Coordinates of C-alpha atoms (C1' of nucleotides) in Angstrom, one line a residue:
Chain A
M210 CA 74.7 193.8 52.4
N211 CA 73.8 191.7 55.3
S212 CA 76.7 192.7 57.6
P213 CA 77.7 196.3 58.7
D214 CA 81.4 197.6 58.7
S215 CA 82.0 197.0 55.0
S216 CA 85.5 195.8 54.6
T217 CA 88.5 197.9 55.4
A218 CA 89.6 195.1 57.4
P219 CA 93.2 193.8 57.6
A220 CA 94.3 190.7 55.7
H221 CA 94.2 187.3 57.3
F222 CA 94.9 183.8 56.0
I223 CA 91.1 183.1 55.4
R224 CA 90.4 186.3 53.5
T225 CA 93.6 186.0 51.6
R226 CA 92.8 182.4 50.6
I227 CA 89.2 183.0 49.6
A228 CA 90.2 186.1 47.6
R229 CA 92.8 183.9 45.7
E230 CA 90.1 181.3 45.0
V231 CA 87.6 183.9 43.7
A232 CA 90.3 185.5 41.6
E233 CA 90.9 182.0 40.3
G234 CA 87.3 181.7 39.4
L235 CA 86.6 178.8 41.8
H236 CA 83.5 180.5 43.2
D237 CA 81.3 183.3 42.0
R238 CA 80.2 183.9 45.5
V239 CA 81.0 182.9 49.0
V240 CA 78.4 181.2 51.2
T241 CA 79.1 180.6 54.9
R242 CA 77.1 179.6 57.9
F243 CA 77.1 180.3 61.5
P244 CA 76.3 176.9 63.1
P245 CA 75.7 177.1 66.8
E246 CA 74.3 174.2 68.9
P247 CA 71.3 175.5 70.8
N248 CA 72.5 174.4 74.1
G249 CA 73.4 177.7 75.6
Y250 CA 73.8 181.4 75.1
L251 CA 76.2 183.0 72.6
H252 CA 79.4 184.5 74.0
I253 CA 82.1 186.8 72.8
G254 CA 83.9 184.0 71.3
H255 CA 80.9 183.2 69.1
A256 CA 81.0 186.9 68.1
K257 CA 84.4 186.4 66.5
S258 CA 82.9 183.6 64.4
I259 CA 80.0 185.4 63.5
V260 CA 81.8 188.5 62.4
L261 CA 84.1 186.4 60.3
N262 CA 81.5 184.3 58.7
F263 CA 79.3 187.3 57.7
A264 CA 82.2 189.3 56.6
M265 CA 83.6 186.6 54.3
A266 CA 80.2 186.1 52.7
D267 CA 79.6 189.9 52.5
E268 CA 82.8 190.7 51.0
F269 CA 82.6 188.0 48.3
N270 CA 79.1 188.6 47.0
G271 CA 77.4 185.9 49.1
Y272 CA 75.4 185.3 52.1
T273 CA 75.4 183.6 55.5
N274 CA 73.0 181.1 56.9
L275 CA 72.2 180.6 60.5
R276 CA 72.2 177.0 61.1
F277 CA 71.4 175.2 64.3
D278 CA 73.3 172.1 64.7
D279 CA 70.6 170.3 66.7
T280 CA 71.6 166.7 66.5
N281 CA 71.7 166.0 70.2
P282 CA 68.2 166.4 71.6
A283 CA 69.3 165.7 75.1
R284 CA 70.7 169.1 75.8
E285 CA 69.1 171.4 73.2
E286 CA 66.3 173.7 73.9
Q287 CA 64.1 176.2 72.1
R288 CA 64.9 179.0 74.4
F289 CA 68.4 178.8 73.4
I290 CA 67.4 179.0 69.7
D291 CA 65.5 182.2 70.6
S292 CA 68.4 183.8 72.5
I293 CA 70.8 183.0 69.7
K294 CA 68.7 184.5 67.0
T295 CA 68.2 187.7 69.3
D296 CA 72.0 187.9 69.8
V297 CA 73.0 187.5 66.2
A298 CA 70.5 190.0 65.1
W299 CA 71.5 192.5 67.9
L300 CA 75.1 192.1 66.8
G301 CA 73.8 193.5 63.5
Y302 CA 73.7 190.5 61.1
R303 CA 71.1 189.4 58.8
W304 CA 71.3 185.8 58.1
K305 CA 69.8 184.5 54.6
N306 CA 68.2 181.3 55.8
E307 CA 67.4 179.9 59.1
C308 CA 68.3 176.4 59.0
Y309 CA 68.4 173.4 61.2
A310 CA 70.5 170.1 60.8
S311 CA 67.2 168.4 62.0
D312 CA 65.7 169.6 58.7
Y313 CA 68.0 167.3 57.0
F314 CA 67.3 164.2 59.0
E315 CA 65.6 162.4 56.2
I316 CA 68.3 163.2 53.6
L317 CA 71.0 162.3 56.2
Y318 CA 69.3 159.0 56.7
G319 CA 69.4 158.4 53.0
Y320 CA 73.1 159.2 52.9
A321 CA 73.6 156.7 55.6
L322 CA 71.8 154.0 53.5
H323 CA 74.0 155.1 50.6
L324 CA 77.1 154.2 52.7
I325 CA 75.7 151.0 53.8
D326 CA 74.9 149.8 50.2
R327 CA 78.5 150.5 49.3
E328 CA 79.8 148.7 52.3
L329 CA 81.3 151.9 53.7
A330 CA 79.2 151.7 56.9
Y331 CA 78.0 149.0 59.3
V332 CA 75.8 148.5 62.2
D333 CA 77.9 147.7 65.4
E334 CA 76.0 145.9 68.1
Q335 CA 78.8 146.2 70.6
D336 CA 78.3 148.5 73.7
A337 CA 80.0 151.8 74.1
D338 CA 82.8 150.5 76.4
T339 CA 83.7 147.8 74.0
I340 CA 83.9 150.1 71.1
R341 CA 86.1 152.4 73.2
E342 CA 88.5 149.6 74.1
Q343 CA 88.6 148.6 70.5
R344 CA 89.4 152.0 69.3
G345 CA 93.0 151.7 70.7
T346 CA 95.0 154.6 72.1
L347 CA 96.9 157.6 70.9
T348 CA 99.9 155.4 70.1
E349 CA 98.3 152.0 69.6
P350 CA 96.1 151.1 66.5
G351 CA 92.5 150.0 67.1
S352 CA 91.1 146.5 66.3
N353 CA 88.1 145.7 64.1
S354 CA 84.7 145.1 65.4
P355 CA 83.4 141.5 64.8
Y356 CA 80.4 143.2 63.0
R357 CA 82.6 145.1 60.6
T358 CA 82.2 142.7 57.7
R359 CA 78.5 142.1 57.8
S360 CA 76.8 142.1 54.4
A361 CA 75.3 145.3 53.1
S362 CA 71.9 143.8 53.0
E363 CA 72.0 142.8 56.7
N364 CA 73.4 146.2 57.7
R365 CA 70.5 147.8 55.8
K366 CA 67.9 145.6 57.5
L367 CA 69.4 146.4 60.9
F368 CA 69.8 150.2 60.3
E369 CA 66.1 150.3 59.0
G370 CA 65.2 148.5 62.3
M371 CA 67.2 151.2 64.2
R372 CA 65.1 153.7 62.7
A373 CA 61.9 151.8 63.1
G374 CA 62.6 151.7 66.8
E375 CA 63.1 147.9 67.1
F376 CA 66.1 148.3 69.3
P377 CA 66.6 149.9 72.7
D378 CA 68.9 152.9 73.2
G379 CA 72.5 152.1 73.0
A380 CA 71.9 148.7 71.6
M381 CA 73.8 149.4 68.3
V382 CA 75.2 152.3 66.3
L383 CA 76.0 152.9 62.6
R384 CA 79.7 153.3 62.1
A385 CA 81.7 154.3 58.9
R386 CA 84.1 151.7 57.7
I387 CA 87.3 153.4 57.3
D388 CA 90.5 152.3 59.0
M389 CA 90.8 151.1 62.6
A390 CA 94.6 151.5 62.4
A391 CA 94.5 155.1 61.1
P392 CA 96.8 157.4 63.2
N393 CA 93.9 159.9 63.2
I394 CA 91.6 158.5 65.7
N395 CA 88.5 160.1 63.9
L396 CA 89.0 157.8 61.1
R397 CA 88.8 154.6 63.2
D398 CA 85.3 153.8 62.2
P399 CA 83.6 156.7 63.7
V400 CA 80.0 156.5 64.9
L401 CA 77.5 158.1 62.4
Y402 CA 74.3 157.2 64.2
R403 CA 73.1 156.4 67.6
I404 CA 69.8 155.3 69.0
R405 CA 68.4 157.9 71.5
R406 CA 64.8 158.1 72.6
E407 CA 64.9 161.8 73.3
H408 CA 62.2 164.3 72.5
H409 CA 63.7 166.6 70.0
H410 CA 62.6 170.3 70.2
R411 CA 61.9 170.4 66.6
T412 CA 61.3 166.9 65.4
G413 CA 59.5 165.6 68.4
D414 CA 59.4 161.9 68.5
D415 CA 59.7 161.4 65.0
W416 CA 63.2 159.9 65.3
C417 CA 64.8 157.6 67.8
I418 CA 68.1 157.7 65.9
Y419 CA 70.3 160.9 65.6
P420 CA 73.2 161.5 63.3
S421 CA 76.5 162.4 65.0
Y422 CA 78.1 165.8 64.5
D423 CA 80.6 164.5 62.0
F424 CA 77.9 162.9 60.0
A425 CA 75.6 165.8 60.1
H426 CA 77.8 168.9 59.8
G427 CA 79.6 168.4 56.6
Q428 CA 76.5 167.1 54.7
S429 CA 74.5 170.1 56.1
D430 CA 77.1 172.4 54.6
A431 CA 77.0 170.5 51.3
I432 CA 73.1 170.7 51.1
E433 CA 73.1 174.4 51.8
H434 CA 75.9 174.8 49.2
I435 CA 78.2 176.4 51.8
T436 CA 81.5 177.1 50.1
H437 CA 83.6 177.7 53.1
S438 CA 82.9 175.9 56.5
L439 CA 84.8 178.0 59.0
C440 CA 85.3 176.5 62.4
T441 CA 87.7 176.4 65.3
L442 CA 91.0 174.5 65.7
E443 CA 89.8 171.6 67.6
F444 CA 88.0 170.3 64.4
E445 CA 91.2 170.2 62.4
D446 CA 91.6 166.5 63.1
H447 CA 88.0 166.1 61.8
R448 CA 88.7 167.6 58.4
P449 CA 89.8 164.1 56.9
L450 CA 86.6 162.6 58.0
Y451 CA 84.7 165.7 56.8
D452 CA 86.4 165.2 53.3
W453 CA 85.9 161.5 53.3
L454 CA 82.1 161.7 53.8
I455 CA 81.8 164.5 51.2
E456 CA 83.7 162.3 48.7
H457 CA 81.8 159.2 49.2
L458 CA 78.2 160.8 49.5
P459 CA 76.1 162.0 46.6
V460 CA 76.1 165.5 48.1
P461 CA 75.1 168.5 45.8
S462 CA 78.2 170.6 46.6
R463 CA 81.7 170.2 47.9
P464 CA 82.4 172.6 50.9
V465 CA 85.8 173.0 52.4
Q466 CA 86.5 173.2 56.0
I467 CA 89.0 175.9 57.3
E468 CA 89.9 176.2 60.8
F469 CA 91.1 179.2 62.9
S470 CA 91.8 179.7 66.6
R471 CA 89.1 180.4 69.0
L472 CA 89.0 183.5 71.1
N473 CA 90.3 183.4 74.6
M474 CA 90.2 186.3 77.1
D475 CA 91.7 186.7 80.3
F476 CA 89.9 186.9 83.7
T477 CA 86.9 185.2 82.3
V478 CA 85.9 181.7 81.1
M479 CA 84.5 181.0 77.8
S480 CA 83.5 177.3 77.6
K481 CA 79.9 176.6 77.4
R482 CA 80.2 174.0 80.1
R483 CA 81.6 176.5 82.5
L484 CA 79.2 179.3 81.7
T485 CA 76.3 176.9 82.1
R486 CA 77.7 176.1 85.6
L487 CA 77.9 179.7 86.5
V488 CA 74.3 180.1 85.7
D489 CA 73.0 176.8 87.0
E490 CA 74.8 177.1 90.3
D491 CA 73.8 180.7 90.8
Y492 CA 77.2 182.1 90.8
V493 CA 75.6 184.9 88.6
A494 CA 72.2 186.1 88.2
G495 CA 71.8 184.5 84.9
W496 CA 73.0 184.3 81.3
D497 CA 72.6 188.0 80.9
D498 CA 74.4 188.9 84.1
P499 CA 76.6 191.9 83.1
R500 CA 79.6 190.1 84.4
M501 CA 79.1 187.3 82.0
P502 CA 81.1 187.3 78.5
T503 CA 77.9 186.3 77.0
L504 CA 76.5 188.5 74.3
A505 CA 73.3 189.0 76.5
G506 CA 75.5 189.7 79.4
L507 CA 77.7 192.3 77.6
R508 CA 74.5 193.9 76.1
R509 CA 73.1 194.4 79.5
R510 CA 76.3 195.5 80.8
G511 CA 76.2 198.4 78.1
F512 CA 78.4 197.1 75.3
T513 CA 77.3 198.2 71.8
P514 CA 77.2 195.9 68.8
E515 CA 79.6 198.4 67.2
S516 CA 82.3 197.9 69.9
I517 CA 82.1 194.2 69.8
R518 CA 82.4 194.1 66.0
A519 CA 85.3 196.5 66.0
F520 CA 86.9 194.3 68.8
C521 CA 86.4 191.1 66.7
T522 CA 88.0 192.8 63.7
E523 CA 91.0 194.3 65.7
I524 CA 92.0 191.0 67.2
G525 CA 92.4 189.3 63.8
V526 CA 92.1 185.7 62.6
T527 CA 94.9 183.3 62.8
K528 CA 95.6 179.6 63.6
S529 CA 97.8 180.6 66.7
E530 CA 96.2 180.5 70.1
S531 CA 96.1 183.7 71.9
V532 CA 94.7 185.3 75.0
I533 CA 93.3 188.8 74.5
P534 CA 93.3 191.0 77.6
F535 CA 89.8 191.9 78.7
G536 CA 90.8 195.5 78.6
V537 CA 91.0 195.3 74.9
L538 CA 87.3 194.7 74.6
E539 CA 86.6 197.6 77.1
R540 CA 88.8 200.0 75.1
N541 CA 86.8 199.3 71.9
L542 CA 83.8 200.2 74.1
R543 CA 85.3 203.5 75.2
D544 CA 86.4 204.3 71.7
D545 CA 82.9 203.8 70.4
L546 CA 81.0 205.5 73.2
N547 CA 83.5 208.3 73.5
V548 CA 82.3 209.6 70.1
R549 CA 78.6 208.8 70.6
A550 CA 77.6 209.2 74.3
P551 CA 76.1 212.4 75.6
R552 CA 77.8 213.6 78.7
R553 CA 76.0 214.0 82.0
M554 CA 77.0 214.5 85.6
A555 CA 76.4 212.0 88.4
V556 CA 77.9 211.5 91.8
L557 CA 78.3 207.9 92.8
K558 CA 79.3 208.4 96.3
P559 CA 78.1 211.7 97.5
L560 CA 79.9 214.1 99.8
K561 CA 77.8 217.2 100.8
V562 CA 79.2 220.5 100.2
V563 CA 77.7 223.8 101.3
L564 CA 78.6 226.9 99.2
T565 CA 78.6 229.5 102.1
N566 CA 78.5 232.4 99.9
F567 CA 75.7 231.1 97.6
P568 CA 72.3 232.5 98.5
A569 CA 70.0 230.1 100.1
G570 CA 66.9 229.0 98.3
E571 CA 68.3 230.2 94.9
T572 CA 68.8 228.2 91.8
E573 CA 71.3 229.1 89.2
W574 CA 71.2 227.4 85.8
V575 CA 74.4 226.8 84.1
S576 CA 74.8 225.8 80.3
V577 CA 76.5 222.5 79.9
A578 CA 77.7 221.1 76.5
N579 CA 76.2 217.7 75.8
H580 CA 79.5 216.8 74.0
P581 CA 82.6 219.0 74.4
Q582 CA 84.0 217.8 71.2
D583 CA 80.8 218.1 69.2
P584 CA 79.0 221.5 69.5
S585 CA 76.3 220.3 67.1
R586 CA 74.9 218.2 69.9
G587 CA 73.9 221.3 71.8
S588 CA 73.7 222.0 75.4
R589 CA 71.3 221.8 78.4
D590 CA 70.8 223.8 81.6
V591 CA 71.9 222.2 84.8
P592 CA 70.8 223.6 88.2
I593 CA 73.2 224.6 90.9
T594 CA 72.3 225.5 94.5
R595 CA 73.8 226.4 97.8
E596 CA 74.0 222.7 98.7
I597 CA 75.6 220.4 96.2
F598 CA 77.1 216.9 96.2
I599 CA 80.6 216.1 95.0
E600 CA 82.4 212.7 94.8
Q601 CA 83.8 211.5 98.0
D602 CA 86.9 210.5 96.0
D603 CA 87.4 214.1 94.9
F604 CA 88.3 215.2 98.5
M605 CA 91.2 214.3 100.5
E606 CA 92.0 215.7 103.9
E607 CA 95.7 214.8 103.7
A608 CA 96.4 214.8 100.0
P609 CA 99.6 213.9 98.2
K610 CA 101.2 216.6 96.2
K611 CA 99.9 215.3 93.0
F612 CA 96.2 215.3 94.1
F613 CA 94.7 218.0 92.0
R614 CA 91.2 217.8 93.5
L615 CA 89.8 219.4 96.6
K616 CA 91.6 219.6 99.8
P617 CA 91.5 221.8 102.9
G618 CA 92.2 225.4 102.0
G619 CA 92.5 224.3 98.3
E620 CA 90.7 225.4 95.2
V621 CA 89.1 223.3 92.6
R622 CA 86.8 224.2 89.6
L623 CA 83.3 222.8 89.7
R624 CA 82.8 221.7 86.0
N625 CA 80.9 224.1 84.1
A626 CA 80.3 226.4 86.9
F627 CA 83.0 228.1 89.0
I628 CA 85.9 227.8 91.3
I629 CA 85.4 226.9 94.9
R630 CA 87.7 226.9 98.1
C631 CA 87.5 224.5 100.8
D632 CA 87.2 226.5 104.0
E633 CA 86.0 224.0 106.5
M634 CA 85.3 220.3 107.3
V635 CA 82.3 219.2 109.3
R636 CA 82.6 215.9 111.1
N637 CA 80.3 213.5 112.8
N638 CA 80.9 212.1 116.2
E639 CA 83.1 209.3 114.7
G640 CA 85.4 212.1 113.4
E641 CA 84.4 211.3 109.8
I642 CA 84.1 214.2 107.4
I643 CA 80.3 214.5 106.4
E644 CA 80.3 217.9 104.9
L645 CA 82.5 220.5 103.5
R646 CA 81.9 224.3 103.7
C647 CA 83.3 226.0 100.7
S648 CA 83.2 229.6 99.2
F649 CA 83.0 230.1 95.6
D650 CA 84.5 232.7 93.4
E651 CA 81.7 234.6 91.6
T652 CA 84.1 236.1 88.9
S653 CA 85.1 232.6 87.9
R654 CA 81.8 231.6 86.4
S655 CA 81.9 229.8 83.1
G656 CA 81.8 232.5 80.4
L657 CA 83.1 235.4 82.6
P658 CA 86.7 236.7 82.2
G659 CA 87.5 235.3 85.7
A660 CA 86.9 231.8 84.4
E661 CA 90.3 232.0 82.6
R662 CA 91.9 231.7 86.0
K663 CA 93.8 228.3 86.1
V664 CA 93.2 225.8 88.8
K665 CA 94.7 222.4 88.8
G666 CA 91.6 220.4 89.1
T667 CA 88.0 220.2 87.8
I668 CA 85.4 218.0 89.4
H669 CA 81.9 217.2 88.8
W670 CA 78.8 217.8 91.0
V671 CA 75.2 217.7 91.2
S672 CA 72.6 220.1 93.0
A673 CA 71.5 218.4 96.2
E674 CA 68.1 219.9 95.9
H675 CA 67.6 218.8 92.1
A676 CA 69.6 215.6 91.9
I677 CA 67.8 212.3 91.7
T678 CA 68.7 209.3 93.8
A679 CA 69.7 206.3 91.8
E680 CA 71.0 202.9 92.2
V681 CA 74.4 202.3 90.3
R682 CA 75.9 198.9 89.7
L683 CA 79.5 198.7 89.3
Y684 CA 81.1 195.6 87.6
D685 CA 84.6 194.3 87.8
R686 CA 86.3 191.2 86.4
L687 CA 84.4 187.9 87.2
F688 CA 87.5 186.2 88.3
K689 CA 90.6 187.1 90.4
V690 CA 93.0 185.3 88.3
P691 CA 93.9 185.8 84.6
H692 CA 93.4 182.1 83.6
P693 CA 90.6 180.7 85.8
G694 CA 90.1 177.7 83.8
G695 CA 93.8 176.9 83.5
D696 CA 94.2 175.8 87.1
K697 CA 94.4 172.0 87.2
A698 CA 94.6 171.9 90.8
A699 CA 91.5 174.0 91.7
D700 CA 87.9 174.2 90.5
F701 CA 87.6 177.4 88.4
V702 CA 84.7 178.7 90.6
D703 CA 87.3 179.0 93.4
H704 CA 88.8 181.8 91.6
L705 CA 85.6 184.0 91.3
N706 CA 86.1 187.6 92.4
P707 CA 84.0 188.3 95.4
E708 CA 83.9 192.0 94.4
S709 CA 82.9 191.7 90.8
L710 CA 79.6 193.5 91.7
E711 CA 79.2 196.6 93.8
I712 CA 75.9 198.2 94.2
L713 CA 75.6 201.8 95.1
Q714 CA 72.1 202.6 96.4
D715 CA 72.7 206.3 97.1
A716 CA 74.1 207.8 93.9
R717 CA 72.9 211.2 92.8
I718 CA 72.2 211.8 89.1
E719 CA 71.5 214.9 87.1
P720 CA 67.9 215.7 86.8
G721 CA 66.5 214.5 83.5
L722 CA 68.4 211.1 83.6
E723 CA 65.4 209.5 85.3
N724 CA 63.7 209.7 81.8
A725 CA 66.5 207.6 80.2
A726 CA 65.3 205.0 77.6
A727 CA 66.4 201.4 77.6
D728 CA 68.9 201.8 74.8
D729 CA 70.4 204.9 75.9
F730 CA 74.0 205.4 77.0
Y731 CA 75.8 208.2 78.7
Q732 CA 79.2 209.2 79.8
F733 CA 78.9 210.3 83.5
E734 CA 81.7 212.9 83.3
R735 CA 85.1 211.8 84.8
L736 CA 83.5 208.4 85.7
G737 CA 82.8 206.3 82.8
Y738 CA 80.0 205.0 80.5
F739 CA 76.6 204.1 82.1
V740 CA 73.4 202.6 80.6
P741 CA 70.0 202.1 82.2
D742 CA 69.5 198.5 83.4
P743 CA 66.4 196.6 82.5
D744 CA 65.4 197.1 86.2
F745 CA 65.5 200.8 85.6
S746 CA 62.2 202.8 86.2
R747 CA 61.5 206.4 86.5
A748 CA 60.8 206.0 90.2
R749 CA 63.9 204.0 90.8
P750 CA 66.5 204.6 88.1
V751 CA 69.3 201.9 88.0
F752 CA 72.4 202.4 85.8
N753 CA 75.1 199.8 85.0
R754 CA 78.6 201.1 84.6
A755 CA 79.6 199.5 81.3
V756 CA 83.3 200.7 81.6
T757 CA 85.2 203.3 83.3
L758 CA 87.1 206.2 81.7
R759 CA 90.8 205.7 81.4
D760 CA 92.0 206.6 84.7
T761 CA 95.5 207.9 84.8
W762 CA 95.3 209.3 88.4
A763 CA 94.2 205.8 89.6
R764 CA 97.4 204.3 88.0
L765 CA 99.5 207.0 89.5
E766 CA 97.9 206.6 92.9
A767 CA 98.5 202.9 92.8
Q768 CA 102.2 203.6 91.9
L769 CA 102.5 206.0 94.8
A770 CA 101.0 203.6 97.2
S771 CA 103.3 200.7 96.2
G772 CA 106.3 203.0 96.0
R773 CA 105.6 204.3 99.6
S774 CA 105.6 200.9 101.2
Chain B
rU277 C1' 107.6 156.7 72.0
rG278 C1' 100.9 158.1 67.3
rG279 C1' 98.4 162.0 64.5
rG280 C1' 97.2 167.2 63.8
rA281 C1' 98.6 172.3 64.5
rC282 C1' 101.0 176.5 66.4
rG283 C1' 105.8 179.5 67.9
rU284 C1' 107.4 187.4 64.6
rC285 C1' 108.2 193.6 70.5
rG286 C1' 104.6 193.1 77.1
rC287 C1' 99.4 191.5 74.3
rC288 C1' 97.4 190.9 69.3
rA289 C1' 99.3 190.8 64.2
rA290 C1' 101.1 191.9 58.8
rG291 C1' 105.0 189.8 56.5
rU292 C1' 104.0 188.7 47.5
rU293 C1' 107.2 183.1 44.2
rG294 C1' 114.0 184.2 49.7
rG295 C1' 116.0 190.4 48.2
rU296 C1' 117.8 193.3 51.5
rU297 C1' 115.2 199.9 56.6
rA298 C1' 110.8 193.5 60.1
rA299 C1' 103.8 196.9 58.6
rG300 C1' 99.9 198.4 61.9
rG301 C1' 97.0 198.4 66.4
rC302 C1' 97.0 197.8 71.8
rA303 C1' 100.0 198.5 76.2
rC304 C1' 103.9 201.5 77.8
rG305 C1' 107.4 205.9 78.3
rG306 C1' 108.1 211.3 77.0
rG307 C1' 105.9 216.1 75.3
rG308 C1' 101.6 219.4 73.7
rU309 C1' 96.4 220.9 73.9
rU310 C1' 92.3 220.5 77.5
rU311 C1' 86.9 223.8 82.7
rU312 C1' 86.3 215.4 82.0
rG313 C1' 93.9 213.5 85.6
rA314 C1' 88.9 211.8 79.6
rU315 C1' 89.3 212.8 74.5
rC316 C1' 92.7 214.7 70.8
rC317 C1' 97.9 215.7 68.7
rC318 C1' 103.2 214.8 68.3
rC319 C1' 107.6 211.7 69.5
rG320 C1' 109.8 207.0 71.2
rC321 C1' 109.3 201.7 71.5
rA322 C1' 112.1 194.1 67.8
rU323 C1' 120.1 194.8 64.3
rU324 C1' 115.6 190.8 65.3
rC325 C1' 111.6 186.8 63.7
rG326 C1' 111.4 179.6 69.6
rC327 C1' 116.7 177.5 69.5
rA328 C1' 120.9 175.4 66.6
rG329 C1' 123.1 174.3 62.4
rG330 C1' 122.9 174.5 56.8
rU331 C1' 121.8 176.2 51.6
rU332 C1' 122.4 181.2 49.3
rC333 C1' 125.5 187.1 46.9
rG334 C1' 121.1 187.6 50.3
rA335 C1' 116.4 183.8 54.8
rG336 C1' 111.3 185.6 59.2
rU337 C1' 110.6 183.6 54.4
rC338 C1' 114.1 177.1 51.8
rC339 C1' 116.5 172.5 54.4
rU340 C1' 117.9 169.6 58.8
rG341 C1' 117.7 168.8 63.8
rC342 C1' 116.1 170.2 68.5
rC343 C1' 112.8 172.9 72.2
rG344 C1' 108.0 174.7 73.7
rU345 C1' 102.7 175.0 73.7
rC346 C1' 97.8 173.4 72.2
rC347 C1' 94.2 169.6 70.1
rC348 C1' 92.4 164.3 69.5
rA349 C1' 91.3 157.8 72.5
rG350 C1' 82.2 161.1 73.6
rC351 C1' 77.1 156.5 71.1
rC352 C1' 79.2 165.8 72.8
rA353 C1' 79.6 169.6 69.4

RNA sequence: UGGGACGUCGCCAAGUUGGUUAAGGCACGGGGUUUUGAUCCCCGCAUUCGCAGGUUCGAGUCCUGCCGUCCCAGCCA
């Protein structure tokens, strides 16, 4: 098994079709491929394709190849190959073979000769503009190139010359001879090879001609004995060409192409072109910026491979275009981490509280469960002292009726400790509250009978003396609007959310958290799930908030606010 | 005014050869448990399948005609 999450997955048209084919004995195993072009980082949309491809092969006794579609050396780079391999592996998948379309250049060249010899391809010496004009339009047929009827021997000589470097870039192309009047524009003598003197990241300067996607992809599938070539909807129109080439070439197998709709999510962009721009123009800190929908970004943000796989399974596979709310991805992370993440306490925006009846200089250790739903995960002792920090948001001077946290004269429970009452507020010269003076109820300590006493709210806290100062980075959606790419009138970067990143320099975390390891994750109780950033060090802990907890109060508060106005 | 595809609850999405009460998840609403306003647990949530006709004892599933949305005119993938 090369992919996790063995199948309990729901039916979708591809799985149903393959299952039928297998039942009919058409295949004894299913072989798929994940075929990225190494010109950028993988994003969550690719994850959908990866999960699908590996799942189909895995469920039907086969395997998946990782194949780099590297037929355009002008934009492909080794560093992208590296990142893609890292990301696929991180997602939890093991490909059978690491393949490159460029490994097949010699075979592909032979296939081109095969077409030429059968008068199914010809060398066209017209320039790109002329070819475009002759292609016709969506509603008008194209017209034939004057070079279309050249002899096979002349075409062969020219094509060999192309390979030998006898002609300058752009001087001529090899075209399939199909039908310039075809209603499907892809069949109007598509370009199969072009001359391009570009250094290729793998083949170096061995070639100055490169096959087009259409000529390379299907044949690569066939060479690898791929049974099902799964791709996105925009290639639907290419399928007749895909099939035409397979039919007319002496390929070792006959793969079929099946298309499904690509993943769209709101409040983000998914096209490589746009993601590249965000990086190149420094709108984000890099491909792995935690606000990016890239796998590298999601990983740094704190997403687990499990949550991403679950998400990809949950959204299904169809041919209808859909937009998935970003919150669905986030909920999958919560669902995963809720079960797995150990709980800790941390205060993001500290407000000092002095427990007036707690002896100065003393430290009391309270036992705290690492996971309230899972006693087997044990507990730890957390120090509490006369001075503590609580969350600024957990105190309101003038609180609405439904505010269950601390307010003047009110009581609240300190999680895992005892009940306190707010007796007094201390203000600075500006009148801002900078400290609370509270008294605690000794009899309400956790474990004592008095702990049964009910108060409405429970808040988290850290000992001022023991807590460790940390940086915490909070992330919000990258864009302000649901469909930043859908605005024809504006540049998508105009819709960037200026508040997508908030850095808190003065958070206080429970002692022990400074020893967090790179791949740890925690629930900071009542706040959300947090992971150490790569910038993390013992001396300067840095945590990323991967996702907040579901926050019913925030929703209520928003309703109250809007209802009041 | 070419070709290809899609249109089932706010968002996804199941729906065998037409057979009759239109899965499920998310979101949402209500209730319960709770020292995380979290989690968890109950309950509710499409007389209706883009629209209009038609065939049929019976249609989301078949036919016809509309409407809407997406993709295609790179020597990109």
